[in-house]
Amino acid sequence: MIRKEKDYFILDTDHTTYCFRVLPTGQLEHLYYGRKLHIEDEADMQPLVEKHIFVPGNVNQYNEEQKAYSLEDMRLEMSSYGKGDIREPFVEVVNANGSNTIDFVYKEAEITKGKEAFAELPGSYGSEEEVEQLCIRLADEGNELALELYYYVYPSCDIISRSAKFYNNGKKAVQLKRLMSLQLDFDGHDYAFTTFHGAWAREMKRSDMPVIAGKLVNASYTGTTSSRANSFVMLSRPKTTEDAGECFGFHLIYSGNHYEATEVNSFGKMRLVTGINPQAFSYEVVPEESFQAPEAVMAYAENGFNQMSQRLHHFIREHIIRGTWQKKERPILLNSWEASYFDISEKKLLKLAKEAKEVGIELFVMDDGWFGERMDDSSSLGDWEANTKKLPGGLKGLSDKIHGLGLQFGIWVEPEMVNVKSKLYVAHPDWTIEIPGQPHSEGRNQRILDLGRREVQDYIIESMSKVFSSADISYVKWDMNRTFSDYYSTALPPERQGEVAHRYVLGLYRCMRELTERFPEILFEGCAAGGNRFDLGILCYFPQIWGSDDTDALCRAEIEENYSYGYPLSAVSAHVSACPNHQTLRNTPLETRFQVACFGSFGYECNLCDMKKEEKEAMKEQIALYKKWRKVLQQGTFYRGRSFYDGAQSGMGGSVLADEAGNQMEWTCVSEDGTKAVGMLMQKLVVPNTQQQTYYPKGLLPDVRYHFYNRKLKYNIKEFGDLVNTVSPVHIRQDSLTHQVLSKLVKMDGETEDFHAYGDTLMYGGVHVSPAFGGTGYNDKVRHYPDFASRLYFMDGEVKK
């Protein structure tokens, strides 16, 4: 709900309040964002207003009429250079006369129901009953410029999002150097700034930095959201935990170069801004034209990170993800990449697909290598015609045979790229982002098509439409495997080269929008060398994104957990792969690989044709189990408990007990009605002689009795090594023929958890699970729990009729 009380604006959600006012100077003073307040009129807001009588020393007063105000010592809704505020600006412009002083002051406001869609950028959406829009109109009459600040309030989601639009009402062009999407000024600076950094195969490494003084920046200049620095960031009070303490989450609905910064000034005020990265950015705004900033999303929670995440998850599922697959259960897939890489043929793929059908997989995906003369990554990108030497019947022939097996069919594409060794590049060498006549810095043997050009967009749309309509295709993995270099477009004059990166993103969105509208039934999955473009902009078109090319279960557990702070796990694609893992050479238990992956959009990426019968039987059981709990895992409410990050945070990586910081990870996913839940407990490394561990579920209904149980597993005697001789009547030499035969005939029983208890007992008292093997004996009441082991626990509520 949005209200205007004289010069005050109050934006309420069900549990939060955001408010600001118009200063006597015409600027907008930010007053409050946090838990919901009782505000009936402007008088109730007086405690929130800073009192300014004399400006501090060595600052600039705003003007002669209002000598009490220095913009450097104010909390503002937007800011610019030239009138005293020297902090991170919201907007930066080079005027027609070469000056960069901007002074936007309040003119009027408009409150409307619903939300207007942007012309070229994606954004959130909602009905008139779900969202209200506030437009604040500001003007700089001296420079003939205008600025609109937009606030979108989603009361039931406890989300407020923001955007801005810049107008040139003058007679000469101006250079827009920066236009942020969100600015938020705080009274104090007692916060931690959380970012998620990394690289290829190690995305989303969490970093907490105290905001004490100066500036902290999280940004991308790769042309994408970037695995180096995701655009989702958080602010939190000291000692905020998963379930206690104040915190804020901030998203940018944008898929290109982004910028998030916190700055503390000399007066202890903290500012956060987020928007398009101003590095090397400039945009010429000609008379009577405008520039739209992307939308930014903010969430506040008073009860810790879980509450903040759940508010964002709900909002993203309801007001970002859209279309056929918004709430539809995602199929279990097998992707051919790690099984075959480029070495594919119809014969090999059909053999793999038959194995997939046998274990219960629903969708078979043919990855890279199916088009042009594609034998490796050095050729054929851009030539989107099936290689008939590999696929004699083309895409349709293979698709028909895959469907004949009872499976859906999906493919991999990389539409934004071109190889120099391709028909497309020979025909259109000017269609790429590169500087003519100068050496080009190549990435993965490919170049980036200039999507800022309309004719390139048209080519992508039409070539992909031809591919997608040529066969019965249910799923498309849309990849993008390099970062930008040598920013340059031959379609733009020299003075407008600062627009290349942003125009590319707008072109990308047009391609995605057109293709998802033409093919609404296809499940599109975004990918960019793993998690290089994981953001809400992509999720406006594609309902899921490949989280990382790293499929190692230990790495993936941390990657998925850190995505969960800002994204619902149903949007994170996660696969089970072979061991030794192709990225780390680590061996982890098959059950752990399954259990970690099943909390995302689930699938497999391994060669079933080479797998042992025992492994395939295990996969068959896993898939049957997942199908039973799919709705809970894909649509339920996700809770984090203990984390591997706890060790890094507390410096307790060398803890002596397994339950201490950093060695345990704990997740719970609860159905919408609270009557069903799946939990996972995972450890990094065994700590000797520690048998007792406790799992603490979250989100259960306190007064409902639950059936708590695990899945009974059996273990190969080889996993116990020479210890089998402590119970065997005859000596068994390791890896002997006898040992091999016995390992197939004799299995060691795992532990059983099976009891009934109320939700409050399970949550607050915890579940003391069966003791782990501690070197003093093993039977079917002891947990087989080696390095990287995990357990799934199931909770079925007994609802009274």
Short mmCIF file of C-alpha atoms in Angstrom, two decimals, residues 11 159 190 302 327 355 385 500 511 525 533 667 676 678 684 771 793 798:
data_model
loop_
_atom_site.label_atom_id
_atom_site.label_comp_id
_atom_site.label_asym_id
_atom_site.label_seq_id
_atom_site.Cartn_x
_atom_site.Cartn_y
_atom_site.Cartn_z
CA LEU A 11 5.13 2.46 1.32
CA ILE A 159 9.05 -6.76 -1.57
CA ASP A 190 27.00 -1.10 11.59
CA GLU A 302 13.83 -8.85 10.86
CA LYS A 327 4.80 -23.60 -11.50
CA GLU A 355 19.61 -46.68 -20.62
CA GLU A 385 22.09 -27.03 -39.31
CA VAL A 500 27.87 -1.37 -26.87
CA CYS A 511 15.81 -12.51 -28.82
CA GLU A 525 17.48 -23.28 -19.37
CA ARG A 533 24.90 -15.12 -16.23
CA TRP A 667 18.91 -28.17 4.71
CA LYS A 676 5.63 -32.75 4.30
CA VAL A 678 12.66 -33.37 3.20
CA LYS A 684 32.81 -32.65 4.78
CA PRO A 771 25.51 -43.03 15.84
CA TYR A 793 15.34 -37.54 6.07
CA GLU A 798 -0.24 -37.03 10.19
#
